[in-house]
Coordinates of C-alpha atoms and ligand atoms in Angstrom, one line a residue:
M17 CA 87.8 -41.5 -132.9
F18 CA 89.1 -44.9 -132.3
D19 CA 87.2 -48.0 -132.0
P20 CA 86.9 -48.3 -128.5
N21 CA 87.0 -52.1 -128.7
R22 CA 90.2 -52.3 -130.5
V23 CA 93.3 -53.3 -128.8
L24 CA 96.2 -52.3 -131.1
I25 CA 99.4 -54.2 -130.7
F26 CA 102.8 -53.1 -130.7
D27 CA 105.1 -55.3 -131.4
T28 CA 108.4 -54.4 -130.5
T29 CA 110.7 -57.5 -130.9
L30 CA 112.5 -55.7 -133.0
R31 CA 113.8 -53.4 -130.6
D32 CA 113.4 -54.0 -126.7
G33 CA 113.1 -57.8 -128.1
E34 CA 116.0 -57.2 -129.6
Q35 CA 117.9 -56.0 -126.2
S36 CA 117.8 -59.6 -125.1
P37 CA 121.6 -60.5 -124.4
G38 CA 123.1 -61.8 -127.5
A39 CA 119.8 -61.8 -129.9
T40 CA 121.5 -59.4 -132.4
L41 CA 119.7 -60.1 -135.6
N42 CA 121.3 -58.9 -139.0
L43 CA 119.3 -56.9 -141.7
A44 CA 118.1 -60.3 -143.5
E45 CA 116.9 -61.4 -140.3
K46 CA 115.2 -58.3 -139.4
L47 CA 113.2 -58.1 -142.6
E48 CA 112.4 -61.4 -142.7
V49 CA 110.9 -60.6 -139.0
A50 CA 109.1 -57.8 -140.0
R51 CA 107.5 -59.3 -142.8
Q52 CA 106.1 -61.7 -140.7
L53 CA 104.9 -59.6 -138.2
A54 CA 102.8 -57.6 -141.0
R55 CA 101.1 -61.3 -141.8
L56 CA 100.4 -61.8 -138.3
G57 CA 98.4 -58.6 -138.6
V58 CA 100.5 -56.3 -136.0
D59 CA 99.1 -52.3 -136.0
I60 CA 102.6 -51.0 -135.2
I61 CA 105.9 -52.2 -135.8
E62 CA 108.9 -50.8 -133.4
A63 CA 111.6 -51.5 -136.2
G64 CA 114.9 -50.2 -133.7
F65 CA 116.2 -47.0 -132.4
A66 CA 117.5 -45.7 -135.2
I67 CA 120.1 -44.0 -133.3
A68 CA 122.0 -46.4 -131.9
S69 CA 124.0 -47.8 -135.0
P70 CA 124.4 -47.1 -138.3
G71 CA 122.8 -50.9 -138.7
D72 CA 120.0 -50.4 -136.8
F73 CA 119.4 -47.1 -139.1
E74 CA 119.4 -49.1 -142.2
A75 CA 117.2 -51.5 -141.2
V76 CA 114.7 -49.0 -139.7
T77 CA 114.7 -47.5 -143.3
R78 CA 114.7 -50.6 -145.0
I79 CA 111.6 -52.2 -143.3
A80 CA 110.0 -48.6 -143.5
Q81 CA 110.8 -48.8 -147.2
E82 CA 109.5 -52.2 -147.9
V83 CA 107.2 -53.5 -144.9
G84 CA 105.5 -49.9 -144.2
Q85 CA 104.6 -49.8 -148.2
L86 CA 102.9 -52.7 -148.4
E87 CA 99.0 -52.5 -148.5
N88 CA 97.2 -52.5 -145.3
A89 CA 101.3 -51.5 -143.9
P90 CA 101.5 -51.6 -140.2
V91 CA 102.5 -48.3 -139.0
I92 CA 106.7 -48.2 -138.9
A93 CA 107.9 -47.0 -135.4
S94 CA 111.5 -46.2 -134.2
L95 CA 112.5 -44.9 -130.5
A96 CA 114.4 -42.0 -130.2
R97 CA 115.4 -40.4 -126.7
C98 CA 114.3 -36.8 -126.2
A99 CA 116.9 -35.5 -128.1
K100 CA 117.2 -33.5 -131.2
K101 CA 119.8 -35.9 -132.8
D102 CA 118.1 -39.0 -131.8
I103 CA 114.5 -37.6 -133.3
D104 CA 116.6 -36.6 -136.7
H105 CA 117.5 -40.7 -136.8
A106 CA 114.2 -41.7 -136.0
W107 CA 112.1 -40.0 -138.7
G108 CA 115.2 -40.1 -141.1
A109 CA 114.6 -43.8 -141.0
V110 CA 110.6 -44.0 -140.8
Q111 CA 110.1 -41.4 -142.6
W112 CA 109.7 -43.6 -145.8
A113 CA 106.8 -45.8 -144.4
R114 CA 103.1 -45.0 -145.5
R115 CA 102.3 -44.4 -141.4
P116 CA 105.5 -43.5 -139.6
R117 CA 105.4 -43.0 -136.5
I118 CA 108.2 -41.2 -133.9
H119 CA 108.1 -42.9 -130.4
T120 CA 110.2 -40.8 -127.9
F121 CA 111.1 -41.5 -124.1
L122 CA 112.4 -39.4 -121.2
A123 CA 112.5 -41.3 -117.3
T124 CA 109.9 -39.6 -115.1
S125 CA 111.1 -41.6 -111.6
D126 CA 113.1 -39.9 -109.0
I127 CA 115.3 -42.6 -109.2
H128 CA 115.9 -42.0 -113.0
L129 CA 116.0 -38.3 -113.0
Q130 CA 118.1 -37.9 -109.4
Y131 CA 120.9 -40.6 -110.3
K132 CA 120.7 -40.9 -114.1
L133 CA 119.4 -38.3 -115.7
K134 CA 120.8 -35.8 -113.1
I135 CA 117.5 -33.6 -113.6
S136 CA 114.9 -31.7 -111.8
R137 CA 111.2 -32.7 -112.4
S138 CA 110.5 -29.1 -113.9
D139 CA 113.6 -29.8 -116.5
C140 CA 112.0 -33.4 -117.3
I141 CA 108.7 -31.4 -118.1
K142 CA 110.6 -29.0 -120.2
Q143 CA 112.2 -31.6 -122.1
V144 CA 109.1 -33.5 -122.7
G145 CA 107.2 -30.4 -124.2
E146 CA 110.3 -29.1 -126.3
F147 CA 110.8 -32.4 -127.7
V148 CA 107.6 -34.1 -128.2
A149 CA 107.1 -30.8 -130.4
Y150 CA 109.9 -31.1 -132.3
A151 CA 109.0 -34.8 -133.0
K152 CA 105.2 -33.6 -134.0
S153 CA 106.9 -31.1 -136.5
L154 CA 108.3 -33.7 -138.2
C155 CA 105.9 -36.4 -138.0
D156 CA 102.0 -36.4 -137.2
D157 CA 102.2 -39.9 -135.5
V158 CA 103.9 -39.2 -132.1
E159 CA 104.0 -41.6 -129.1
F160 CA 105.5 -40.7 -125.8
S161 CA 106.8 -43.1 -123.1
P162 CA 107.9 -41.5 -119.5
E163 CA 110.1 -44.2 -119.0
D164 CA 110.0 -46.1 -115.4
A165 CA 106.4 -44.9 -115.1
G166 CA 105.7 -47.9 -112.8
R167 CA 108.0 -46.1 -110.1
S168 CA 106.8 -42.6 -110.8
D169 CA 104.8 -40.6 -108.9
P170 CA 101.3 -40.5 -110.1
E171 CA 100.5 -36.9 -110.2
F172 CA 103.8 -36.1 -111.7
L173 CA 103.6 -38.6 -114.3
W174 CA 99.9 -37.1 -115.0
E175 CA 101.7 -33.3 -115.6
V176 CA 104.2 -35.3 -118.0
L177 CA 101.9 -36.5 -120.0
T178 CA 99.4 -33.6 -119.8
V179 CA 102.0 -31.6 -121.1
A180 CA 103.0 -34.5 -123.9
V181 CA 99.6 -34.5 -125.3
Q182 CA 99.5 -30.4 -125.1
A183 CA 103.1 -30.9 -127.4
G184 CA 101.2 -33.1 -130.4
A185 CA 101.9 -36.9 -128.5
T186 CA 99.1 -39.3 -129.5
T187 CA 100.0 -42.0 -127.7
L188 CA 101.2 -42.1 -124.1
N189 CA 102.9 -45.1 -123.6
I190 CA 103.2 -46.2 -119.9
P191 CA 106.5 -48.3 -119.0
D192 CA 106.8 -50.9 -115.9
T193 CA 110.4 -50.6 -117.1
V194 CA 112.2 -52.8 -114.2
G195 CA 108.7 -55.1 -114.0
Y196 CA 108.0 -53.9 -110.3
C197 CA 104.4 -53.3 -110.5
M198 CA 101.2 -55.5 -109.2
P199 CA 98.5 -56.3 -111.6
Q200 CA 96.0 -54.3 -109.7
E201 CA 98.3 -51.4 -109.0
Y202 CA 99.8 -51.2 -112.4
G203 CA 95.4 -51.3 -113.4
R204 CA 95.1 -48.4 -111.2
L205 CA 98.0 -46.2 -112.5
I206 CA 96.2 -46.7 -116.2
E207 CA 93.1 -45.9 -114.4
G208 CA 94.6 -42.8 -112.9
I209 CA 96.0 -41.5 -116.3
V210 CA 92.8 -42.4 -117.8
Q211 CA 90.7 -40.1 -115.6
N212 CA 93.3 -36.9 -115.4
V213 CA 95.0 -36.6 -118.4
P214 CA 93.3 -34.9 -121.0
G215 CA 92.2 -36.2 -124.6
I216 CA 92.4 -39.7 -123.2
K217 CA 88.4 -39.9 -122.3
E218 CA 87.6 -37.8 -125.5
G219 CA 89.6 -40.5 -127.7
K220 CA 91.9 -38.3 -128.9
V221 CA 94.5 -40.2 -127.3
I222 CA 95.3 -43.5 -126.8
V223 CA 97.1 -45.1 -123.8
S224 CA 99.1 -48.2 -124.1
V225 CA 100.8 -50.4 -122.0
H226 CA 104.3 -51.7 -122.1
C227 CA 105.4 -54.0 -118.7
H228 CA 108.7 -56.0 -118.3
N229 CA 108.5 -59.6 -117.0
D230 CA 110.9 -59.4 -114.0
L231 CA 108.9 -60.7 -111.5
G232 CA 106.4 -63.2 -114.2
L233 CA 103.8 -60.7 -113.9
A234 CA 104.2 -58.8 -117.8
T235 CA 100.9 -60.5 -119.2
A236 CA 98.9 -60.1 -115.8
N237 CA 99.7 -56.4 -116.2
T238 CA 99.2 -55.9 -119.3
L239 CA 95.6 -57.4 -119.3
A240 CA 95.1 -55.2 -115.9
G241 CA 96.0 -52.1 -118.1
I242 CA 93.6 -53.1 -120.7
M243 CA 90.9 -53.5 -118.4
A244 CA 91.6 -50.1 -116.9
G245 CA 91.2 -48.4 -120.3
A246 CA 94.6 -49.1 -122.2
R247 CA 94.2 -49.6 -125.7
Q248 CA 97.2 -50.2 -126.9
A249 CA 99.8 -53.2 -126.0
E250 CA 103.7 -53.4 -126.4
V251 CA 104.7 -56.8 -126.5
T252 CA 107.0 -59.0 -128.1
I253 CA 107.1 -62.4 -130.0
N254 CA 107.9 -65.3 -127.1
G255 CA 108.4 -62.3 -124.7
I256 CA 112.0 -62.0 -125.7
G257 CA 113.5 -58.7 -124.3
E258 CA 115.6 -57.1 -121.5
R259 CA 116.4 -59.3 -118.8
A260 CA 113.4 -61.3 -117.7
G261 CA 111.5 -59.9 -121.1
N262 CA 108.8 -58.0 -122.2
T263 CA 104.8 -59.3 -122.4
A264 CA 104.6 -61.9 -124.5
L265 CA 102.2 -61.0 -127.8
E266 CA 100.5 -64.2 -128.2
E267 CA 99.5 -64.5 -124.3
V268 CA 97.7 -61.3 -124.8
V269 CA 96.2 -61.6 -128.0
M270 CA 95.2 -65.4 -126.6
A271 CA 94.1 -64.2 -123.4
L272 CA 91.8 -61.5 -124.8
K273 CA 90.2 -63.9 -127.8
T274 CA 89.7 -66.9 -125.1
R275 CA 87.8 -64.8 -122.7
P276 CA 85.4 -62.2 -124.8
Q277 CA 83.0 -61.9 -121.9
F278 CA 85.4 -61.0 -119.2
F279 CA 87.1 -58.5 -121.4
G280 CA 84.0 -57.3 -122.9
N281 CA 84.4 -58.1 -126.2
L282 CA 87.9 -56.4 -126.9
Y283 CA 89.8 -57.6 -130.0
T284 CA 92.7 -57.4 -132.0
N285 CA 93.7 -57.6 -135.6
I286 CA 96.0 -60.6 -135.2
D287 CA 95.7 -63.6 -137.1
T288 CA 96.1 -66.2 -134.4
T289 CA 96.4 -68.7 -136.8
Q290 CA 100.2 -67.1 -137.5
L291 CA 101.1 -67.1 -133.9
V292 CA 103.4 -70.3 -134.0
R293 CA 104.9 -70.1 -137.1
T294 CA 106.0 -66.5 -135.8
S295 CA 107.6 -67.7 -132.5
K296 CA 109.0 -70.2 -134.6
M297 CA 111.0 -67.8 -136.5
V298 CA 111.7 -65.6 -134.0
S299 CA 113.2 -68.4 -131.6
S300 CA 115.3 -69.7 -134.7
L301 CA 116.6 -66.5 -135.8
T302 CA 117.3 -64.9 -132.7
S303 CA 118.8 -68.4 -131.3
I304 CA 116.2 -67.7 -128.0
P305 CA 114.5 -71.4 -127.7
V306 CA 111.3 -71.2 -126.5
Q307 CA 110.8 -73.1 -123.3
P308 CA 108.7 -76.5 -123.7
N309 CA 105.6 -75.4 -121.4
K310 CA 105.3 -71.7 -122.6
A311 CA 102.0 -70.8 -122.9
I312 CA 100.3 -71.1 -126.5
V313 CA 103.9 -71.7 -128.3
G314 CA 105.9 -74.1 -126.1
A315 CA 106.3 -77.6 -127.9
N316 CA 104.0 -78.8 -124.9
A317 CA 101.0 -76.0 -124.6
F318 CA 98.7 -78.6 -126.2
A319 CA 100.5 -82.1 -124.9
H320 CA 98.1 -84.1 -122.9
E321 CA 100.2 -86.7 -120.9
A322 CA 98.5 -87.9 -118.0
G323 CA 96.0 -91.0 -118.7
I324 CA 92.8 -89.2 -117.4
H325 CA 93.7 -86.0 -119.5
Q326 CA 94.0 -88.5 -122.7
D327 CA 91.1 -90.0 -121.6
G328 CA 88.9 -86.8 -121.4
M329 CA 90.2 -85.3 -124.3
L330 CA 89.3 -88.5 -126.3
K331 CA 85.4 -87.9 -125.0
N332 CA 85.3 -84.5 -125.5
P333 CA 88.4 -81.9 -126.2
L334 CA 86.7 -79.2 -124.6
T335 CA 87.2 -81.1 -121.1
Y336 CA 90.8 -80.4 -121.0
E337 CA 91.6 -77.4 -123.5
I338 CA 90.4 -73.9 -123.5
M339 CA 91.8 -73.4 -126.8
R340 CA 92.5 -75.3 -130.3
P341 CA 96.0 -75.7 -131.4
E342 CA 94.6 -75.2 -135.1
A343 CA 93.4 -71.4 -133.6
V344 CA 97.1 -70.8 -132.8
G345 CA 98.7 -72.2 -135.5
W346 CA 100.1 -75.5 -134.4
N347 CA 100.6 -77.4 -137.7
S348 CA 98.0 -79.8 -138.9
T349 CA 100.1 -81.0 -141.7
N350 CA 103.9 -81.1 -141.7
L351 CA 104.7 -82.2 -145.7
V352 CA 107.9 -83.5 -145.5
L353 CA 109.6 -83.0 -148.9
G354 CA 112.6 -85.3 -150.2
K355 CA 114.9 -85.5 -153.3
H356 CA 112.1 -85.5 -155.9
S357 CA 110.8 -82.1 -154.6
G358 CA 111.0 -79.6 -157.1
R359 CA 112.5 -75.7 -156.8
H360 CA 108.1 -74.7 -157.2
A361 CA 107.3 -77.0 -154.1
F362 CA 110.5 -75.9 -152.1
A363 CA 109.2 -72.4 -152.6
D364 CA 106.0 -72.7 -152.0
R365 CA 106.9 -74.5 -148.5
L366 CA 108.7 -71.9 -147.7
R367 CA 106.4 -69.1 -148.0
Q368 CA 103.8 -71.5 -145.8
M369 CA 106.8 -71.4 -143.4
G370 CA 106.6 -67.2 -143.4
Y371 CA 110.0 -67.0 -145.1
E372 CA 109.8 -65.0 -148.4
L373 CA 113.2 -64.9 -150.2
S374 CA 114.5 -63.1 -153.2
R375 CA 115.1 -64.7 -156.0
E376 CA 118.9 -65.0 -155.2
E377 CA 118.5 -66.2 -151.7
L378 CA 115.9 -68.8 -153.3
D379 CA 118.3 -70.1 -155.2
K380 CA 121.1 -70.7 -152.6
A381 CA 118.4 -72.6 -150.0
F382 CA 117.2 -74.7 -153.0
E383 CA 120.8 -75.9 -153.6
R384 CA 121.6 -76.2 -150.1
F385 CA 117.9 -78.1 -149.8
K386 CA 119.2 -80.7 -152.5
L387 CA 122.7 -81.0 -150.8
L388 CA 121.0 -82.0 -147.8
C389 CA 118.4 -84.3 -149.4
D390 CA 121.7 -86.4 -150.7
K391 CA 122.1 -86.8 -147.0
K392 CA 119.1 -87.3 -145.5
K393 CA 115.8 -89.1 -147.0
V394 CA 113.3 -86.9 -145.8
V395 CA 113.5 -83.2 -145.1
S396 CA 110.6 -81.7 -142.5
D397 CA 109.6 -78.1 -141.6
A398 CA 112.5 -78.1 -138.7
D399 CA 115.2 -79.0 -141.5
I400 CA 114.2 -76.2 -143.8
E401 CA 114.0 -73.9 -140.6
A402 CA 117.8 -74.9 -139.6
L403 CA 118.9 -74.7 -142.9
L404 CA 117.6 -71.3 -143.5
T405 CA 118.7 -69.9 -140.2
D406 CA 122.1 -71.1 -141.2
Q407 CA 121.7 -69.1 -144.4
F408 CA 120.7 -65.9 -142.7
E409 CA 123.2 -66.0 -140.1
S410 CA 126.0 -66.3 -143.0
L411 CA 124.6 -63.3 -144.0
G412 CA 125.7 -60.6 -141.5
N413 CA 128.9 -58.9 -140.5
D414 CA 131.3 -62.0 -141.8
I415 CA 134.6 -61.0 -141.1
F416 CA 136.1 -64.2 -141.5
K417 CA 134.2 -67.5 -143.4
L418 CA 134.6 -71.0 -142.8
D419 CA 137.0 -72.4 -145.5
E420 CA 138.2 -76.0 -143.8
L421 CA 137.6 -77.4 -140.7
H422 CA 139.6 -81.2 -139.6
V423 CA 139.4 -82.4 -135.8
T424 CA 141.0 -85.8 -134.6
T425 CA 139.9 -86.8 -131.5
G426 CA 139.5 -90.1 -129.5
T427 CA 139.8 -91.8 -126.1
R428 CA 143.5 -91.8 -126.3
N429 CA 145.0 -88.3 -128.1
T430 CA 144.5 -85.1 -127.2
P431 CA 141.9 -83.4 -129.4
V432 CA 143.2 -81.1 -132.1
A433 CA 141.4 -79.2 -134.5
S434 CA 143.1 -77.4 -137.7
V435 CA 141.1 -74.4 -139.3
R436 CA 141.2 -72.6 -142.3
L437 CA 139.5 -69.3 -142.1
I438 CA 139.1 -66.8 -145.1
D439 CA 139.0 -63.2 -144.2
E440 CA 137.3 -60.2 -145.7
N441 CA 139.7 -59.5 -148.6
G442 CA 139.8 -62.9 -149.3
D443 CA 143.0 -63.9 -147.7
A444 CA 143.5 -67.2 -146.2
H445 CA 144.4 -67.9 -142.4
E446 CA 145.3 -71.4 -141.3
D447 CA 146.4 -72.6 -137.9
A448 CA 146.0 -75.6 -135.2
A449 CA 145.0 -76.2 -131.5
L450 CA 144.7 -78.4 -129.0
G451 CA 142.0 -78.9 -126.9
N452 CA 140.3 -80.6 -123.8
G453 CA 137.5 -81.9 -126.2
P454 CA 136.8 -81.6 -129.9
V455 CA 134.8 -78.3 -129.9
N456 CA 137.2 -76.5 -127.5
A457 CA 139.9 -77.4 -129.8
V458 CA 138.1 -75.7 -132.7
C459 CA 137.1 -72.9 -130.8
N460 CA 140.8 -72.2 -129.5
C461 CA 142.1 -72.2 -133.2
I462 CA 139.6 -69.9 -134.3
N463 CA 140.5 -67.9 -131.6
R464 CA 144.1 -67.9 -132.5
I465 CA 143.8 -67.1 -136.0
T466 CA 140.9 -64.3 -135.5
G467 CA 142.5 -62.7 -132.6
A468 CA 139.6 -62.8 -130.3
D469 CA 139.6 -63.1 -127.0
A470 CA 136.3 -65.1 -127.2
K471 CA 135.3 -67.1 -124.0
L472 CA 132.6 -69.6 -124.8
V473 CA 129.6 -69.3 -122.3
E474 CA 127.0 -71.6 -123.5
F475 CA 126.8 -74.3 -126.2
H476 CA 123.4 -75.7 -127.1
V477 CA 123.2 -78.9 -129.4
H478 CA 119.8 -80.0 -130.8
A479 CA 118.8 -82.5 -132.9
V480 CA 116.1 -81.0 -135.3
T481 CA 115.1 -84.3 -135.9
E482 CA 114.8 -88.1 -135.0
G483 CA 117.0 -90.4 -136.9
I484 CA 120.9 -90.8 -137.1
D485 CA 120.5 -88.4 -140.3
A486 CA 119.4 -85.8 -138.2
I487 CA 120.6 -82.3 -138.9
A488 CA 122.4 -80.8 -135.6
N489 CA 121.7 -77.3 -134.7
V490 CA 124.1 -75.5 -132.7
T491 CA 123.6 -72.7 -130.9
I492 CA 126.5 -70.7 -128.9
R493 CA 127.3 -67.9 -126.9
V494 CA 130.6 -66.0 -126.4
E495 CA 131.6 -63.6 -124.1
M496 CA 133.7 -60.7 -125.6
Q497 CA 135.6 -57.7 -124.2
D498 CA 135.4 -54.1 -125.7
A499 CA 138.3 -52.1 -126.0
E500 CA 137.4 -50.0 -122.3
G501 CA 136.9 -53.6 -121.3
R502 CA 133.4 -54.3 -121.2
K503 CA 131.8 -57.4 -121.3
H504 CA 129.4 -58.4 -124.1
I505 CA 127.6 -61.4 -125.1
F506 CA 127.3 -62.9 -128.6
S507 CA 125.3 -65.5 -130.2
G508 CA 125.6 -67.3 -133.7
R509 CA 124.4 -70.5 -134.6
S510 CA 124.2 -73.1 -137.2
A511 CA 122.7 -75.9 -138.5
D512 CA 124.9 -78.9 -140.3
T513 CA 124.7 -82.9 -140.5
D514 CA 128.0 -83.0 -138.8
T515 CA 128.0 -81.6 -135.1
L516 CA 131.9 -80.3 -135.1
V517 CA 131.0 -78.6 -138.6
A518 CA 128.1 -76.8 -137.3
S519 CA 129.9 -76.1 -133.7
G520 CA 132.9 -74.5 -135.9
K521 CA 130.4 -72.1 -138.2
A522 CA 128.0 -71.1 -134.9
Y523 CA 131.1 -70.3 -132.9
L524 CA 133.0 -68.1 -136.0
A525 CA 129.4 -66.4 -136.2
A526 CA 129.7 -65.5 -132.7
V527 CA 133.2 -64.2 -133.0
N528 CA 132.2 -62.5 -136.5
R529 CA 129.7 -60.5 -134.3
G530 CA 131.4 -59.6 -131.7
L531 CA 134.1 -58.3 -133.8
A532 CA 131.7 -56.5 -136.1
R533 CA 130.2 -54.5 -133.1
I534 CA 133.4 -53.7 -131.2
R535 CA 135.0 -52.4 -134.4
A536 CA 131.6 -50.1 -135.0
R537 CA 131.4 -49.6 -131.3
K538 CA 128.0 -49.9 -131.5
P539 CA 126.6 -48.7 -127.7
T540 CA 125.2 -52.1 -126.0
P541 CA 121.3 -51.5 -125.4
I542 CA 122.3 -50.7 -121.3
E543 CA 124.5 -47.9 -122.1
R544 CA 122.0 -46.6 -124.6
M545 CA 119.3 -46.2 -122.0
Ligands
KIV17 O1 111.0 -50.3 -120.9 C1 111.0 -49.5 -121.1 O2 111.0 -48.2 -120.5 C2 111.6 -49.1 -122.8 C3 110.8 -47.9 -123.0 C4 112.2 -47.5 -123.6 C5 109.8 -47.5 -123.9 O3 111.1 -49.8 -123.2
ZN18 ZN1 111.1 -51.7 -122.4

């Protein structure tokens, strides 16, 4: 029997969130995010889609083995289609967790059945019964999702969900896969399921909500679903995810916490003071910036600009503030470190920022921190975050490493870059290229050496702090084609006090990702579905 007032938080940043174009994380980054999610207090971590690639399988396995073994560990889940091979992979990866879960799904809308799966409604029911039962034979905790539930015939949905419950599912997740529903409509859908599917009213089966944000209604729909009886919310940090994204974890959690009377004293297990920290980590590791006006975690979420507001705030913060910034983890202290700071102080700061590094990683980070201190008098949290994301980035599939970079540019000459890269076998490759600007020259040169046909589609440079000695944080997205001519987006980032060096390293990181993906022929999220 579940506590009827508790809303479980199922975080899918590492699965649905990672399906954001270009957001691919490497193993070290996924582990770091998973540890932070555990610290945040999420109930379930969907660690990935184990069958998608050997890399995804390894990441889910390692998260199950490490984070899934912590004291009070969250449940570790893997997604699986309704297919034996998928379910075997999911179980193979999550079985190491103290509390493993298999999350299996099959579409139920007529559009998906007819055009995508090309199966009838009765085939669909048969497959759900068969594969939920198979998942249950391996794992006690089975979640079933009828994909595109938001556009499915509700009565057919009840029938499918009843079969899933009879086959052993204990969580029924109701995805508004394409972000189509209106809040009242989605609330009614959940209410109908609660009333018509056995096991829910008895407290034996939990209904879960999973909303996409195509019409900007993901949070509203999620809350409407909770009001209608759902007790699990599937969410991502910063709302990242396919297309317009998923429901943002921080928004749902803070809505429930800020308006307890409205929601009838529902609560979550989230330590809200970890929200900003988690948001920053996910943003910097995925290279997806948080918009300044984003609720709860945006840089301006608690900034009061208008004179009238500032005056009110000075008289009493309640005039314009519905939550305290400290309650969501906006820093009261942002201690700066400098060249006199020792390893211990540095390690301590990292821990407070949510990073848990191995001894080797810490040694490397500390060495880079010391080098940075030679160039920069004071080192802030933002500098450290940039330094760490750069370090994690280089733990990825580095097919080529940057060894040397030289750029000549000016008002009267054509920019020219010469680059030296080291490949996986330790062999050096050098070349030079012209460009219509210095960054373009560096990118052209990297393309010549690696043979990648990469096209720069996005370039962001951001000074991490103020001042002439600021670190430049560069995020780049490139478009590359696979052998079948399909286009994919890959991102890379780097931080350095030299903007051109940061640009070269970021571009190379994106190209490395692309080459690795194309080499592994890993399906993109869209092909997976
Ligand atoms: O949006 C969706 O339908 C999903 C399911 C696979 C759960 O992410
Ligand atoms: Zn989804």
